[in-house]
Amino acid sequence: MEPVEIDSGRHNPGVDPGLHIWGWEIPVYLFLGGLVAGLMVITAMAELRGGRPRSPILRMAPFGALVLLSLGMGALFLDLGHKLYVWRFYMAFRPTSPMSWGSWILVLVYPVGILHGLGSISDTARASARRRLGRVGGWIVGGATFADRVRAPILWLSLVLGAGLGVYTGLLLGTTPARMLWNSAVLGPLFLVSGLSTGAALLLLFPMDDGERHQLARFDAVAILAEMSVLGLYLVGLGSGGAPQRAAAATLLGGAWTAPFWGLVIVLGLVTPLALETIEQRLGRPFTRLAPMLVLIGGFSLRAILVAAGQDTSFRLFP
Amino acid sequence: MTSKRYAMVVDTRLCVACKACVLACKAENDVPEGYCRDWLVEEVRGRFPDLRAENRSERCNHCTNAPCVGVCPTGASHIAEGGVVLVTAAKCTGCKACMAACPYDARYVTPDGYVDKCTFCLHRVQRGEEPACVAVCPTHTLHFGDLDDRESGVSRLLTERDFKVNHPESGAEPNVFFLT
Ligand code: SF4
Ligand code: SF4
């Protein structure tokens, strides 16, 4: 390529010399959104296959997911430049805008999550709520009884909304062809499988029934394998794209973000926990919390690195 | 109402990079201090002594296929008269999805929190005037007009002269053309 010297008189804050519009808030939001998606899908799927879960943490997970979702939305709110106008998200539905899909999915998740959680409350907990909480206890039990009646459709809704939420967190970046590193439809499935894996990992940090722990750890191992394959697809897709995509891929394959990406995401966040989980399962070693913790670190790093590295992979790098 | 497609034609052979367009825009549009809606790019290509220099007055391209409008969740970014892409501050949440989507990095977040950019001075155009940058340019580098009118100055320049757009591979179909 012939040499080119460019002197731009544009020095807009946050835009020049490189685009920097999203800091820590968006990765946190994407990470928590993925976790919530994972929790919704895992708990709904488990119950659709095997009946109401035995471990308390699995029964509490739908409510826990709503708390995490609220924290994530808090982070998203902090990122907004024009905070007083946040209600504008809910004055329109724009089908071409992933951000718009996301805001509407987020409000649908709340009622579904509440019904999902209410129906998961055990009979003993319902009885003690009625005894100890007086009128509030009565409402909870009433709600739980109603949730029981609509259990199957609510579980299916949880599954579908959770999957939608997970895919959306990836598409938020993946539908922005102006940033080469994000220019991949694979980011939707990638963030979904990563959300499933981090969701399972979060649950594994809590005490639970041995049989359920076993199943969950197996599920997490499968999700990690799936995530590795999708990540492979993503990199191959970028690498076989046009010059801009190849240059974007190079930031992860030899360029500035190579060490954090391979160290934190691949080795620490995927390969190591997969090896640990396999050893624990195959050799019957006692379960430790190390593998799930690494999965969570890897899941957050994936989003933090892609958001940070992707912003400035733009056309201006190819004058 | 007849359809209009507003466009700008920039004659890179006439531009002397005096930046009058940049200053005129700041004054006309009360652009916050330290920000700009149009800017000068001075580019030199080739190996000495075979050098080619080009000055380009750049701004939002008011793209026909504007990705910034598609990703906006609230409709704040929209297409107005003549294909001009505008942002309604009172609808903008400052989510910055449009900034991530703009292939030309033409937008910025104002100190007030909403996103802003070049408007092709639609408020002046509706009064029958030219955009401030065009009106002030001392070398007549900048031309503004309606591409759907085959007799307009911009249409004629694009039939008579060679031109290019910035990063056509973006797929956004920009409407700022550079005569080469
Ligand atoms: S240049 Fe950027 S801001 Fe302007 S219309 Fe095109 S995509 Fe939108
Ligand atoms: S920052 Fe404003 S104009 Fe841009 S996408 Fe968000 S709401 Fe729309």
PDB file of C-alpha atoms in Angstrom, chain A residues 1-16 19 21-22 26 79-83 85-89 91-100 103 172 175-179 182 244 311-312 314-316 318-319, chain B residues 19 33-47 52 56 58 67 69-77 89-97 99-109 112-114 167 169-171:
ATOM      1  CA  MET A   1       0.000   0.000   0.000  1.00  0.00           C
ATOM      2  CA  GLU A   2       1.251   3.488  -0.775  1.00  0.00           C
ATOM      3  CA  PRO A   3       2.148   5.677   2.178  1.00  0.00           C
ATOM      4  CA  VAL A   4      -0.532   8.100   3.324  1.00  0.00           C
ATOM      5  CA  GLU A   5      -0.255  10.932   5.794  1.00  0.00           C
ATOM      6  CA  ILE A   6      -3.483  12.237   7.277  1.00  0.00           C
ATOM      7  CA  ASP A   7      -3.986  15.347   9.352  1.00  0.00           C
ATOM      8  CA  SER A   8      -7.530  15.588  10.651  1.00  0.00           C
ATOM      9  CA  GLY A   9      -8.831  18.761  12.222  1.00  0.00           C
ATOM     10  CA  ARG A  10     -11.535  16.870  14.109  1.00  0.00           C
ATOM     11  CA  HIS A  11     -10.835  16.476  17.816  1.00  0.00           C
ATOM     12  CA  ASN A  12     -14.243  15.682  19.253  1.00  0.00           C
ATOM     13  CA  PRO A  13     -14.108  14.375  22.836  1.00  0.00           C
ATOM     14  CA  GLY A  14     -14.874  10.648  23.002  1.00  0.00           C
ATOM     15  CA  VAL A  15     -14.483  10.330  19.236  1.00  0.00           C
ATOM     16  CA  ASP A  16     -10.910  11.329  18.441  1.00  0.00           C
ATOM     17  CA  LEU A  19     -13.763   6.225  19.410  1.00  0.00           C
ATOM     18  CA  ILE A  21     -17.983   5.920  23.963  1.00  0.00           C
ATOM     19  CA  TRP A  22     -18.467   2.884  26.187  1.00  0.00           C
ATOM     20  CA  ILE A  26     -21.655  -1.636  29.013  1.00  0.00           C
ATOM     21  CA  ASP A  79     -23.880   4.936  30.769  1.00  0.00           C
ATOM     22  CA  LEU A  80     -26.652   7.064  29.265  1.00  0.00           C
ATOM     23  CA  GLY A  81     -25.591  10.577  28.402  1.00  0.00           C
ATOM     24  CA  HIS A  82     -29.098  12.057  28.574  1.00  0.00           C
ATOM     25  CA  LYS A  83     -30.385  10.291  31.681  1.00  0.00           C
ATOM     26  CA  TYR A  85     -34.783  11.035  28.822  1.00  0.00           C
ATOM     27  CA  VAL A  86     -34.445   7.324  29.628  1.00  0.00           C
ATOM     28  CA  TRP A  87     -38.247   6.949  29.363  1.00  0.00           C
ATOM     29  CA  ARG A  88     -37.911   7.597  25.642  1.00  0.00           C
ATOM     30  CA  PHE A  89     -36.888   3.928  25.262  1.00  0.00           C
ATOM     31  CA  MET A  91     -42.202   5.582  23.873  1.00  0.00           C
ATOM     32  CA  ALA A  92     -41.271   3.658  20.731  1.00  0.00           C
ATOM     33  CA  PHE A  93     -40.544   0.215  19.403  1.00  0.00           C
ATOM     34  CA  ARG A  94     -38.043   0.286  16.538  1.00  0.00           C
ATOM     35  CA  PRO A  95     -37.699  -3.168  14.982  1.00  0.00           C
ATOM     36  CA  THR A  96     -34.368  -2.333  13.308  1.00  0.00           C
ATOM     37  CA  SER A  97     -32.757  -1.333  16.610  1.00  0.00           C
ATOM     38  CA  PRO A  98     -31.300  -4.078  18.860  1.00  0.00           C
ATOM     39  CA  MET A  99     -31.237  -1.510  21.675  1.00  0.00           C
ATOM     40  CA  SER A 100     -35.015  -1.167  21.283  1.00  0.00           C
ATOM     41  CA  SER A 103     -35.329  -2.519  26.308  1.00  0.00           C
ATOM     42  CA  LEU A 172     -26.077  -5.164  20.371  1.00  0.00           C
ATOM     43  CA  THR A 175     -25.224  -5.386  14.282  1.00  0.00           C
ATOM     44  CA  THR A 176     -22.673  -2.580  14.053  1.00  0.00           C
ATOM     45  CA  PRO A 177     -20.736  -3.162  10.839  1.00  0.00           C
ATOM     46  CA  ALA A 178     -18.952   0.171  11.338  1.00  0.00           C
ATOM     47  CA  ARG A 179     -16.810  -1.543  14.025  1.00  0.00           C
ATOM     48  CA  TRP A 182     -18.027  -6.565  16.118  1.00  0.00           C
ATOM     49  CA  PRO A 244     -10.684  -4.442   7.654  1.00  0.00           C
ATOM     50  CA  GLN A 311     -14.796   0.510  19.491  1.00  0.00           C
ATOM     51  CA  ASP A 312     -11.948   1.845  17.462  1.00  0.00           C
ATOM     52  CA  SER A 314     -13.347   1.511  12.331  1.00  0.00           C
ATOM     53  CA  PHE A 315     -12.995   2.615   8.730  1.00  0.00           C
ATOM     54  CA  ARG A 316     -10.694   5.464   9.688  1.00  0.00           C
ATOM     55  CA  PHE A 318      -8.099   2.187   6.463  1.00  0.00           C
ATOM     56  CA  PRO A 319      -7.736   5.554   4.748  1.00  0.00           C
TER      57      PRO A 319
ATOM     58  CA  LYS B  19     -11.213  26.306   7.786  1.00  0.00           C
ATOM     59  CA  GLU B  33     -16.513  24.643  22.672  1.00  0.00           C
ATOM     60  CA  GLY B  34     -14.015  21.942  21.709  1.00  0.00           C
ATOM     61  CA  TYR B  35     -16.430  20.153  19.361  1.00  0.00           C
ATOM     62  CA  CYS B  36     -17.024  20.397  15.630  1.00  0.00           C
ATOM     63  CA  ARG B  37     -19.681  19.278  13.171  1.00  0.00           C
ATOM     64  CA  ASP B  38     -17.455  19.787  10.134  1.00  0.00           C
ATOM     65  CA  TRP B  39     -13.695  19.517   9.941  1.00  0.00           C
ATOM     66  CA  LEU B  40     -10.772  19.606   7.552  1.00  0.00           C
ATOM     67  CA  VAL B  41      -8.827  16.523   6.539  1.00  0.00           C
ATOM     68  CA  GLU B  42      -5.492  17.219   4.871  1.00  0.00           C
ATOM     69  CA  GLU B  43      -4.190  14.112   3.199  1.00  0.00           C
ATOM     70  CA  VAL B  44      -0.934  13.441   1.358  1.00  0.00           C
ATOM     71  CA  ARG B  45      -0.429  10.204  -0.541  1.00  0.00           C
ATOM     72  CA  GLY B  46       2.478   8.630  -2.385  1.00  0.00           C
ATOM     73  CA  ARG B  47       6.252   8.560  -2.188  1.00  0.00           C
ATOM     74  CA  ARG B  52      -0.659  13.976  -4.154  1.00  0.00           C
ATOM     75  CA  ARG B  56     -11.387  17.670   2.255  1.00  0.00           C
ATOM     76  CA  GLU B  58     -15.861  16.657   5.891  1.00  0.00           C
ATOM     77  CA  PRO B  67     -27.043   2.962   9.913  1.00  0.00           C
ATOM     78  CA  VAL B  69     -31.045   5.862  12.094  1.00  0.00           C
ATOM     79  CA  GLY B  70     -31.614   2.116  11.964  1.00  0.00           C
ATOM     80  CA  VAL B  71     -30.048   1.408  15.356  1.00  0.00           C
ATOM     81  CA  CYS B  72     -31.613   4.337  17.232  1.00  0.00           C
ATOM     82  CA  PRO B  73     -34.057   2.849  19.777  1.00  0.00           C
ATOM     83  CA  THR B  74     -36.165   5.960  20.256  1.00  0.00           C
ATOM     84  CA  GLY B  75     -36.527   7.504  16.812  1.00  0.00           C
ATOM     85  CA  ALA B  76     -34.423  10.496  17.925  1.00  0.00           C
ATOM     86  CA  SER B  77     -32.207   9.905  14.898  1.00  0.00           C
ATOM     87  CA  ALA B  89     -32.479  16.147  21.350  1.00  0.00           C
ATOM     88  CA  ALA B  90     -35.705  15.699  23.345  1.00  0.00           C
ATOM     89  CA  LYS B  91     -35.953  12.055  22.205  1.00  0.00           C
ATOM     90  CA  CYS B  92     -32.278  11.164  22.577  1.00  0.00           C
ATOM     91  CA  THR B  93     -31.268   9.045  25.584  1.00  0.00           C
ATOM     92  CA  GLY B  94     -27.547   9.390  24.927  1.00  0.00           C
ATOM     93  CA  CYS B  95     -27.222   5.620  24.528  1.00  0.00           C
ATOM     94  CA  LYS B  96     -24.633   6.168  21.779  1.00  0.00           C
ATOM     95  CA  ALA B  97     -25.764   3.227  19.629  1.00  0.00           C
ATOM     96  CA  MET B  99     -22.191   6.649  17.332  1.00  0.00           C
ATOM     97  CA  ALA B 100     -21.125   3.017  17.343  1.00  0.00           C
ATOM     98  CA  ALA B 101     -23.006   2.523  14.068  1.00  0.00           C
ATOM     99  CA  CYS B 102     -21.729   5.573  12.142  1.00  0.00           C
ATOM    100  CA  PRO B 103     -18.933   4.463   9.809  1.00  0.00           C
ATOM    101  CA  TYR B 104     -17.669   8.054   9.609  1.00  0.00           C
ATOM    102  CA  ASP B 105     -17.582   8.936  13.315  1.00  0.00           C
ATOM    103  CA  ALA B 106     -19.491  12.087  12.455  1.00  0.00           C
ATOM    104  CA  ARG B 107     -21.420  12.293  15.747  1.00  0.00           C
ATOM    105  CA  TYR B 108     -20.543  13.363  19.262  1.00  0.00           C
ATOM    106  CA  VAL B 109     -22.182  13.538  22.682  1.00  0.00           C
ATOM    107  CA  ASP B 112     -25.637  18.257  27.793  1.00  0.00           C
ATOM    108  CA  GLY B 113     -25.690  14.511  27.130  1.00  0.00           C
ATOM    109  CA  TYR B 114     -27.564  14.148  23.866  1.00  0.00           C
ATOM    110  CA  HIS B 167     -15.559   4.636   2.284  1.00  0.00           C
ATOM    111  CA  GLU B 169     -17.681  -0.021   1.227  1.00  0.00           C
ATOM    112  CA  SER B 170     -19.575   1.061   4.358  1.00  0.00           C
ATOM    113  CA  GLY B 171     -22.783   0.454   2.408  1.00  0.00           C
TER     114      GLY B 171
END
